mmCIF file of C-alpha atoms and ligand atoms in Angstrom:
data_model
loop_
_atom_site.group_PDB
_atom_site.id
_atom_site.type_symbol
_atom_site.label_atom_id
_atom_site.label_comp_id
_atom_site.label_asym_id
_atom_site.label_seq_id
_atom_site.Cartn_x
_atom_site.Cartn_y
_atom_site.Cartn_z
ATOM 1 C CA ARG A 5 0.050 0.547 -0.216
ATOM 2 C CA ASP A 6 1.435 3.575 -0.141
ATOM 3 C CA VAL A 7 1.555 5.792 3.184
ATOM 4 C CA ALA A 8 1.033 8.840 4.116
ATOM 5 C CA ILE A 9 2.957 10.560 7.009
ATOM 6 C CA ILE A 10 0.767 14.178 8.773
ATOM 7 C CA GLY A 11 2.209 15.231 11.704
ATOM 8 C CA ALA A 12 -0.069 16.551 13.944
ATOM 9 C CA PRO A 13 1.822 18.459 16.866
ATOM 10 C CA PHE A 14 -0.821 20.153 18.759
ATOM 11 C CA LYS A 15 -1.266 19.881 22.571
ATOM 12 C CA LYS A 16 -4.227 22.560 22.829
ATOM 13 C CA GLY A 17 -7.119 19.548 23.207
ATOM 14 C CA GLN A 18 -4.743 19.599 27.048
ATOM 15 C CA ARG A 19 -3.151 20.877 29.162
ATOM 16 C CA LEU A 20 0.315 20.051 29.048
ATOM 17 C CA ALA A 21 3.356 20.747 27.187
ATOM 18 C CA GLY A 22 5.093 18.853 25.321
ATOM 19 C CA VAL A 23 2.468 16.472 23.578
ATOM 20 C CA GLU A 24 3.017 18.671 20.768
ATOM 21 C CA GLN A 25 6.700 17.146 20.141
ATOM 22 C CA GLY A 26 4.980 14.105 19.711
ATOM 23 C CA PRO A 27 5.180 13.629 15.200
ATOM 24 C CA ARG A 28 9.401 15.087 16.202
ATOM 25 C CA VAL A 29 10.030 12.503 18.237
ATOM 26 C CA MET A 30 8.650 9.068 16.940
ATOM 27 C CA ARG A 31 10.752 10.608 13.301
ATOM 28 C CA GLU A 32 13.871 11.535 15.475
ATOM 29 C CA ALA A 33 12.888 7.462 15.906
ATOM 30 C CA GLY A 34 13.503 6.964 12.348
ATOM 31 C CA LEU A 35 9.260 5.487 11.654
ATOM 32 C CA ILE A 36 9.756 6.588 8.684
ATOM 33 C CA GLU A 37 12.699 3.971 7.509
ATOM 34 C CA LYS A 38 10.807 1.605 9.405
ATOM 35 C CA ILE A 39 7.576 1.732 7.241
ATOM 36 C CA ARG A 40 10.175 2.033 3.703
ATOM 37 C CA GLU A 41 11.527 -1.374 4.949
ATOM 38 C CA LEU A 42 8.731 -2.700 5.239
ATOM 39 C CA GLY A 43 8.075 -2.283 1.547
ATOM 40 C CA HIS A 44 5.705 0.469 1.694
ATOM 41 C CA ASN A 45 5.524 3.554 -0.632
ATOM 42 C CA VAL A 46 5.968 6.126 2.029
ATOM 43 C CA GLU A 47 4.910 10.023 1.833
ATOM 44 C CA ASP A 48 6.424 12.157 5.238
ATOM 45 C CA ARG A 49 3.108 15.055 3.573
ATOM 46 C CA GLY A 50 5.497 17.183 7.450
ATOM 47 C CA ASP A 51 3.832 18.897 9.932
ATOM 48 C CA LEU A 52 0.947 20.093 10.013
ATOM 49 C CA ASN A 53 0.615 24.187 10.892
ATOM 50 C CA PHE A 54 -1.312 25.913 13.474
ATOM 51 C CA GLU A 55 -2.637 29.037 14.315
ATOM 52 C CA VAL A 56 -2.213 30.648 17.260
ATOM 53 C CA PHE A 57 -5.271 32.156 18.931
ATOM 54 C CA LYS A 58 -4.981 34.623 21.284
ATOM 55 C CA ASP A 59 -7.382 35.191 22.985
ATOM 56 C CA ASP A 60 -9.211 31.519 22.579
ATOM 57 C CA PRO A 61 -11.619 31.911 26.354
ATOM 58 C CA ARG A 62 -13.214 29.219 27.718
ATOM 59 C CA ASN A 63 -16.595 27.962 26.807
ATOM 60 C CA TYR A 64 -17.440 25.176 28.265
ATOM 61 C CA VAL A 65 -14.238 24.084 26.816
ATOM 62 C CA LEU A 66 -10.836 24.798 27.458
ATOM 63 C CA ASN A 67 -9.557 26.904 23.784
ATOM 64 C CA PRO A 68 -11.920 26.174 21.214
ATOM 65 C CA LYS A 69 -10.524 27.722 18.461
ATOM 66 C CA ALA A 70 -7.694 26.205 18.054
ATOM 67 C CA VAL A 71 -9.027 22.711 18.317
ATOM 68 C CA GLY A 72 -11.970 24.127 16.011
ATOM 69 C CA ALA A 73 -9.188 25.666 13.151
ATOM 70 C CA ALA A 74 -6.632 22.840 14.734
ATOM 71 C CA THR A 75 -9.237 19.761 13.215
ATOM 72 C CA LYS A 76 -10.883 21.206 10.218
ATOM 73 C CA LYS A 77 -6.395 21.259 9.042
ATOM 74 C CA VAL A 78 -6.291 17.845 10.234
ATOM 75 C CA SER A 79 -9.803 16.890 9.215
ATOM 76 C CA ALA A 80 -8.766 18.106 4.576
ATOM 77 C CA ALA A 81 -5.243 16.959 4.843
ATOM 78 C CA VAL A 82 -6.835 13.690 5.897
ATOM 79 C CA GLU A 83 -9.527 13.468 3.686
ATOM 80 C CA GLN A 84 -6.964 14.554 1.023
ATOM 81 C CA ALA A 85 -3.885 11.740 1.569
ATOM 82 C CA VAL A 86 -7.255 8.989 2.326
ATOM 83 C CA ARG A 87 -8.732 9.942 -1.590
ATOM 84 C CA ASP A 88 -4.793 10.669 -2.479
ATOM 85 C CA ASN A 89 -5.899 6.015 -1.793
ATOM 86 C CA LYS A 90 -3.126 6.647 0.338
ATOM 87 C CA LEU A 91 -3.180 4.320 4.269
ATOM 88 C CA THR A 92 -3.212 7.395 5.908
ATOM 89 C CA VAL A 93 -1.605 7.684 9.487
ATOM 90 C CA THR A 94 -1.533 10.028 11.784
ATOM 91 C CA LEU A 95 1.751 11.558 13.998
ATOM 92 C CA GLY A 96 0.055 13.715 17.847
ATOM 93 C CA GLY A 97 -0.539 15.156 19.262
ATOM 94 C CA ASP A 98 -3.286 15.701 21.898
ATOM 95 C CA HIS A 99 -6.765 13.350 20.925
ATOM 96 C CA SER A 100 -8.510 16.074 19.891
ATOM 97 C CA ILE A 101 -7.026 16.228 16.377
ATOM 98 C CA SER A 102 -9.077 12.487 15.714
ATOM 99 C CA ILE A 103 -12.437 15.280 15.974
ATOM 100 C CA GLY A 104 -10.004 15.714 12.733
ATOM 101 C CA THR A 105 -8.547 12.857 10.864
ATOM 102 C CA ILE A 106 -12.261 11.039 11.797
ATOM 103 C CA HIS A 107 -14.428 13.132 10.310
ATOM 104 C CA GLY A 108 -11.940 14.038 7.182
ATOM 105 C CA HIS A 109 -11.423 9.508 6.914
ATOM 106 C CA ALA A 110 -15.260 9.837 6.889
ATOM 107 C CA GLN A 111 -15.824 12.552 3.893
ATOM 108 C CA ALA A 112 -13.396 9.559 2.083
ATOM 109 C CA GLU A 113 -15.130 6.848 3.551
ATOM 110 C CA PRO A 114 -18.202 7.518 5.261
ATOM 111 C CA ASN A 115 -18.548 3.336 6.012
ATOM 112 C CA LEU A 116 -15.833 3.805 8.264
ATOM 113 C CA CYS A 117 -14.992 1.466 11.039
ATOM 114 C CA LEU A 118 -13.804 2.821 14.315
ATOM 115 C CA LEU A 119 -10.838 1.039 16.769
ATOM 116 C CA TRP A 120 -10.131 3.356 19.628
ATOM 117 C CA ILE A 121 -7.839 1.125 22.164
ATOM 118 C CA ASP A 122 -7.511 3.600 24.677
ATOM 119 C CA ALA A 123 -7.385 3.885 28.290
ATOM 120 C CA HIS A 124 -10.038 6.674 28.342
ATOM 121 C CA ALA A 125 -13.325 6.734 25.886
ATOM 122 C CA ASP A 126 -12.787 10.086 25.429
ATOM 123 C CA ILE A 127 -17.074 10.906 24.490
ATOM 124 C CA ASN A 128 -17.509 13.711 27.027
ATOM 125 C CA THR A 129 -19.052 16.054 25.804
ATOM 126 C CA PRO A 130 -18.595 19.480 25.814
ATOM 127 C CA LEU A 131 -21.836 20.035 29.184
ATOM 128 C CA THR A 132 -20.127 16.056 30.925
ATOM 129 C CA THR A 133 -16.102 17.130 30.899
ATOM 130 C CA PRO A 134 -15.002 17.197 34.354
ATOM 131 C CA SER A 135 -11.325 19.454 33.152
ATOM 132 C CA GLY A 136 -12.614 21.458 29.803
ATOM 133 C CA ASN A 137 -10.098 19.572 27.707
ATOM 134 C CA ILE A 138 -11.286 19.000 24.592
ATOM 135 C CA HIS A 139 -8.823 15.683 24.319
ATOM 136 C CA GLY A 140 -11.424 13.541 27.079
ATOM 137 C CA THR A 141 -14.142 14.756 23.787
ATOM 138 C CA PRO A 142 -13.400 14.107 20.557
ATOM 139 C CA LEU A 143 -16.270 11.297 20.205
ATOM 140 C CA SER A 144 -19.033 13.648 21.576
ATOM 141 C CA PHE A 145 -17.675 15.601 18.837
ATOM 142 C CA LEU A 146 -18.665 13.317 15.623
ATOM 143 C CA VAL A 147 -20.993 10.687 17.079
ATOM 144 C CA ASN A 148 -24.291 11.436 15.391
ATOM 145 C CA GLN A 149 -26.381 9.581 18.731
ATOM 146 C CA LEU A 150 -24.283 12.698 21.004
ATOM 147 C CA LYS A 151 -25.401 16.094 18.472
ATOM 148 C CA ASP A 152 -28.157 17.069 20.156
ATOM 149 C CA THR A 153 -25.587 16.821 23.572
ATOM 150 C CA ILE A 154 -23.004 19.642 21.554
ATOM 151 C CA PRO A 155 -24.048 23.715 22.387
ATOM 152 C CA TRP A 156 -22.506 24.251 18.359
ATOM 153 C CA THR A 157 -23.913 28.164 18.132
ATOM 154 C CA ALA A 158 -21.564 28.322 21.192
ATOM 155 C CA LEU A 159 -18.758 26.344 19.607
ATOM 156 C CA SER A 160 -18.717 28.393 16.626
ATOM 157 C CA PRO A 161 -14.998 27.600 15.478
ATOM 158 C CA PHE A 162 -16.784 24.509 15.222
ATOM 159 C CA ASP A 163 -19.935 24.885 12.941
ATOM 160 C CA TRP A 164 -17.311 22.763 9.892
ATOM 161 C CA LEU A 165 -18.197 19.877 11.736
ATOM 162 C CA LYS A 166 -21.193 17.181 11.068
ATOM 163 C CA PRO A 167 -20.878 14.168 12.270
ATOM 164 C CA CYS A 168 -20.118 10.992 10.805
ATOM 165 C CA LEU A 169 -19.900 8.611 13.161
ATOM 166 C CA ASN A 170 -22.661 5.421 14.254
ATOM 167 C CA ILE A 171 -22.008 4.769 17.927
ATOM 168 C CA THR A 172 -22.489 1.148 16.653
ATOM 169 C CA ASP A 173 -19.541 1.897 14.362
ATOM 170 C CA ILE A 174 -17.158 2.146 17.270
ATOM 171 C CA ALA A 175 -15.547 -0.449 19.400
ATOM 172 C CA PHE A 176 -13.576 0.644 22.505
ATOM 173 C CA VAL A 177 -9.963 -1.345 23.925
ATOM 174 C CA GLY A 178 -8.282 -0.741 26.748
ATOM 175 C CA LEU A 179 -10.776 0.600 28.897
ATOM 176 C CA ARG A 180 -10.168 2.182 32.652
ATOM 177 C CA ASP A 181 -10.951 5.092 33.940
ATOM 178 C CA LEU A 182 -14.379 6.418 33.106
ATOM 179 C CA ASP A 183 -15.769 9.839 34.232
ATOM 180 C CA PRO A 184 -19.902 9.528 35.353
ATOM 181 C CA GLY A 185 -21.338 11.234 32.507
ATOM 182 C CA GLU A 186 -18.985 8.887 30.251
ATOM 183 C CA ARG A 187 -20.129 5.761 32.076
ATOM 184 C CA TYR A 188 -23.749 7.278 31.131
ATOM 185 C CA ILE A 189 -23.463 7.189 27.899
ATOM 186 C CA LEU A 190 -21.711 3.340 26.919
ATOM 187 C CA GLN A 191 -24.439 1.808 29.145
ATOM 188 C CA LYS A 192 -27.199 4.742 27.242
ATOM 189 C CA PHE A 193 -26.346 3.423 23.888
ATOM 190 C CA ASN A 194 -24.665 -0.377 24.751
ATOM 191 C CA ILE A 195 -21.555 0.793 22.933
ATOM 192 C CA THR A 196 -19.334 -2.207 22.269
ATOM 193 C CA SER A 197 -16.750 -1.696 24.845
ATOM 194 C CA PHE A 198 -13.994 -4.095 25.844
ATOM 195 C CA SER A 199 -11.594 -3.220 29.414
ATOM 196 C CA ILE A 200 -8.965 -4.275 31.100
ATOM 197 C CA HIS A 201 -11.263 -5.973 32.946
ATOM 198 C CA GLU A 202 -12.285 -8.465 29.711
ATOM 199 C CA VAL A 203 -9.085 -8.486 28.083
ATOM 200 C CA ASP A 204 -8.137 -9.879 31.294
ATOM 201 C CA ARG A 205 -11.045 -12.318 30.977
ATOM 202 C CA TYR A 206 -11.370 -13.586 27.523
ATOM 203 C CA GLY A 207 -7.322 -12.128 25.879
ATOM 204 C CA ILE A 208 -6.845 -10.139 24.125
ATOM 205 C CA HIS A 209 -7.518 -12.204 20.803
ATOM 206 C CA GLU A 210 -10.069 -12.560 21.288
ATOM 207 C CA VAL A 211 -11.640 -9.031 22.548
ATOM 208 C CA ILE A 212 -9.698 -7.674 19.346
ATOM 209 C CA ALA A 213 -11.272 -10.121 17.679
ATOM 210 C CA ARG A 214 -15.411 -9.469 19.080
ATOM 211 C CA SER A 215 -14.323 -5.907 18.258
ATOM 212 C CA LEU A 216 -14.324 -6.294 14.756
ATOM 213 C CA ASP A 217 -16.490 -8.597 13.879
ATOM 214 C CA ALA A 218 -19.068 -5.605 15.997
ATOM 215 C CA VAL A 219 -18.384 -3.108 14.393
ATOM 216 C CA ASN A 220 -16.955 -5.195 10.726
ATOM 217 C CA PRO A 221 -18.826 -8.298 10.772
ATOM 218 C CA LYS A 222 -18.744 -8.526 7.014
ATOM 219 C CA GLY A 223 -15.176 -7.630 7.199
ATOM 220 C CA ASP A 224 -17.018 -4.637 4.160
ATOM 221 C CA ARG A 225 -15.893 -2.146 6.225
ATOM 222 C CA PRO A 226 -12.231 0.442 5.964
ATOM 223 C CA ILE A 227 -11.026 1.236 9.213
ATOM 224 C CA HIS A 228 -10.047 3.959 11.466
ATOM 225 C CA MET A 229 -7.791 2.535 14.602
ATOM 226 C CA SER A 230 -7.191 5.485 17.110
ATOM 227 C CA PHE A 231 -4.810 4.300 19.315
ATOM 228 C CA ASP A 232 -3.991 6.603 22.598
ATOM 229 C CA ILE A 233 -0.176 5.312 23.289
ATOM 230 C CA ASP A 234 -1.755 5.159 27.605
ATOM 231 C CA SER A 235 -4.087 2.792 26.877
ATOM 232 C CA VAL A 236 -0.636 0.501 27.056
ATOM 233 C CA ASP A 237 0.762 0.241 30.831
ATOM 234 C CA PRO A 238 2.330 3.888 32.045
ATOM 235 C CA ALA A 239 5.470 1.519 32.875
ATOM 236 C CA VAL A 240 5.782 0.587 29.108
ATOM 237 C CA THR A 241 4.546 3.750 28.448
ATOM 238 C CA GLY A 242 4.979 6.776 30.865
ATOM 239 C CA ALA A 243 5.107 9.570 29.248
ATOM 240 C CA THR A 244 1.812 10.201 27.841
ATOM 241 C CA GLY A 245 -0.230 12.653 29.236
ATOM 242 C CA THR A 246 -3.197 10.776 32.142
ATOM 243 C CA PRO A 247 -1.560 7.914 32.640
ATOM 244 C CA VAL A 248 -3.465 5.182 34.062
ATOM 245 C CA PRO A 249 -2.078 2.164 35.858
ATOM 246 C CA GLY A 250 -3.108 -1.411 34.563
ATOM 247 C CA GLY A 251 -2.815 -1.304 31.525
ATOM 248 C CA LEU A 252 -2.107 -3.289 27.166
ATOM 249 C CA THR A 253 0.975 -4.771 28.135
ATOM 250 C CA PHE A 254 3.547 -4.318 25.136
ATOM 251 C CA ARG A 255 3.197 -7.030 23.061
ATOM 252 C CA GLU A 256 -1.003 -7.155 24.190
ATOM 253 C CA GLY A 257 -0.073 -3.987 22.124
ATOM 254 C CA MET A 258 0.850 -5.469 19.164
ATOM 255 C CA PHE A 259 -0.667 -7.801 18.778
ATOM 256 C CA ILE A 260 -3.797 -5.820 18.315
ATOM 257 C CA ALA A 261 -1.779 -3.764 15.214
ATOM 258 C CA GLU A 262 -0.428 -6.968 13.761
ATOM 259 C CA HIS A 263 -4.315 -8.403 13.589
ATOM 260 C CA VAL A 264 -6.085 -4.674 12.830
ATOM 261 C CA TYR A 265 -3.575 -5.025 9.820
ATOM 262 C CA ARG A 266 -3.817 -8.721 9.024
ATOM 263 C CA THR A 267 -7.753 -7.501 7.972
ATOM 264 C CA GLY A 268 -6.900 -6.196 5.490
ATOM 265 C CA LEU A 269 -9.150 -3.182 5.582
ATOM 266 C CA LEU A 270 -6.725 -0.527 8.194
ATOM 267 C CA SER A 271 -7.425 2.218 6.377
ATOM 268 C CA ALA A 272 -6.477 4.786 8.909
ATOM 269 C CA LEU A 273 -4.618 5.120 11.551
ATOM 270 C CA ASP A 274 -3.789 7.382 14.510
ATOM 271 C CA LEU A 275 -1.187 7.405 17.289
ATOM 272 C CA VAL A 276 -1.416 9.868 19.650
ATOM 273 C CA GLU A 277 -0.196 11.532 22.978
ATOM 274 C CA VAL A 278 2.835 10.879 22.833
ATOM 275 C CA ASN A 279 4.264 12.946 25.832
ATOM 276 C CA PRO A 280 8.543 13.116 25.428
ATOM 277 C CA GLU A 281 8.501 16.090 28.471
ATOM 278 C CA VAL A 282 6.465 14.178 31.041
ATOM 279 C CA GLY A 283 8.343 11.297 32.931
ATOM 280 C CA SER A 284 11.802 10.398 32.887
ATOM 281 C CA ARG A 285 14.410 9.594 29.757
ATOM 282 C CA GLN A 286 13.504 6.008 30.206
ATOM 283 C CA ASP A 287 9.694 6.650 30.280
ATOM 284 C CA LYS A 288 10.260 9.067 27.561
ATOM 285 C CA ALA A 289 12.795 6.848 25.400
ATOM 286 C CA ASN A 290 10.084 3.177 26.580
ATOM 287 C CA THR A 291 7.054 5.453 24.842
ATOM 288 C CA VAL A 292 7.981 6.908 21.990
ATOM 289 C CA MET A 293 9.460 2.705 21.092
ATOM 290 C CA THR A 294 6.332 1.690 21.546
ATOM 291 C CA ALA A 295 4.845 4.021 19.576
ATOM 292 C CA VAL A 296 6.991 3.006 16.543
ATOM 293 C CA GLU A 297 6.902 -0.322 17.126
ATOM 294 C CA VAL A 298 2.574 -0.525 16.931
ATOM 295 C CA LEU A 299 2.949 1.815 13.994
ATOM 296 C CA THR A 300 4.919 -0.567 12.246
ATOM 297 C CA ALA A 301 3.249 -3.175 13.628
ATOM 298 C CA CYS A 302 0.154 -1.972 11.754
ATOM 299 C CA LEU A 303 1.953 -1.304 8.355
ATOM 300 C CA GLY A 304 3.049 -5.567 8.511
ATOM 301 C CA LYS A 305 6.088 -5.526 10.717
ATOM 302 C CA LYS A 306 5.660 -9.001 12.548
ATOM 303 C CA ARG A 307 6.878 -10.096 15.269
ATOM 304 C CA GLU A 308 8.222 -13.862 13.855
ATOM 305 C CA GLY A 309 12.263 -13.218 14.853
HETATM 306 N N1 1EE B 414 -11.642 11.544 31.081
HETATM 307 C C1 1EE B 414 -10.694 12.582 32.077
HETATM 308 C C2 1EE B 414 -9.469 12.150 30.934
HETATM 309 C C3 1EE B 414 -9.648 12.894 29.460
HETATM 310 C C4 1EE B 414 -8.000 11.670 28.359
HETATM 311 C C5 1EE B 414 -8.250 12.284 27.099
HETATM 312 B B1 1EE B 414 -6.471 10.692 26.365
HETATM 313 O O1 1EE B 414 -7.016 11.697 25.122
HETATM 314 O O2 1EE B 414 -5.943 10.823 27.143
HETATM 315 O O3 1EE B 414 -7.473 9.368 26.693
HETATM 316 C C6 1EE B 414 -10.712 12.956 32.606
HETATM 317 C C7 1EE B 414 -10.231 12.064 33.526
HETATM 318 N N2 1EE B 414 -10.512 11.565 35.408
HETATM 319 C C8 1EE B 414 -10.953 13.407 35.531
HETATM 320 C C9 1EE B 414 -11.002 12.561 37.263
HETATM 321 C C10 1EE B 414 -9.392 13.051 37.931
HETATM 322 O O4 1EE B 414 -9.539 11.844 39.787
HETATM 323 C C11 1EE B 414 -8.903 11.213 36.671
HETATM 324 C C12 1EE B 414 -9.157 11.392 36.387
HETATM 325 C C13 1EE B 414 -11.302 14.011 30.878
HETATM 326 O O5 1EE B 414 -10.292 15.626 30.778
HETATM 327 O O6 1EE B 414 -12.578 14.090 29.666
HETATM 328 MN MN1 MN B 415 3.154 -0.026 -0.154
HETATM 329 MN MN1 MN B 416 -6.451 8.311 27.121
HETATM 330 MN MN1 MN B 417 -7.055 9.598 24.472
#
């Protein structure tokens, strides 16, 4: 396949500095070359430039202008790459960028299904978010069934955005830290979700197989996978903004990636929330290495020695 890499050095979906360095540190770890070594024709489309907004007062959520403008750019870039028939990889940056990656992907592939690999559901609405950080809310902006929970007129920077996902198109893997509003939404809509408890109970193969069976039963839908590095255990990936103990092992993360690659249906992929300024130097090295390994496994690298 032809692969396009898009850098989204974005941090305004949350409060910590450093997550905007994600694309740089993943490239410096040789990501592009490692993907090329797999035989792919890789086009690095560089980093998107995001407009800075001086006055960006909180309006339910933090940095609405910055996030609205940035995600609009991300959407256009991902849409173009998918239309160019590229397997499109977007490097974050915080998880708010997925408002753009999924919207853009859906313009070109309306029948997509979504795998959300994360310690968190990121489905708070602007009214339920406990932090105001948009990286905890991206799915509420995208899902048809939640469109009436968004104060669209107040959030005019998002007026370009039309919900494009059915809540039944989503499967969560790795959940272990939900807010009350999120728990309510997951239960109300009976969303397919496999927490770490289920990973322990069924094993990762069964969990990813059931996830795909739920959202792509006929194996005929393009897959969008949004991989938050904090889905993996912080002992392995401590360089991230919202670490939660008891996450996926390195091997479980790799298994998810390998299994999704083998469907042959992966169409767009996000790797987000790598923050090299959080934790120790060892945390940074481990986190960047894990991110790069997961990405190359998504693109066909096999653990066979
Ligand atoms: N659910 C959180 C975390 C979002 C993480 C976004 B990411 O993209 O990294 O998945 C808040 C989580 N929770 C709030 C209460 C605290 O005691 C513990 C953290 C939120 O701020 O919405
Ligand atoms: Mn290729
Ligand atoms: Mn997370
Ligand atoms: Mn996330």
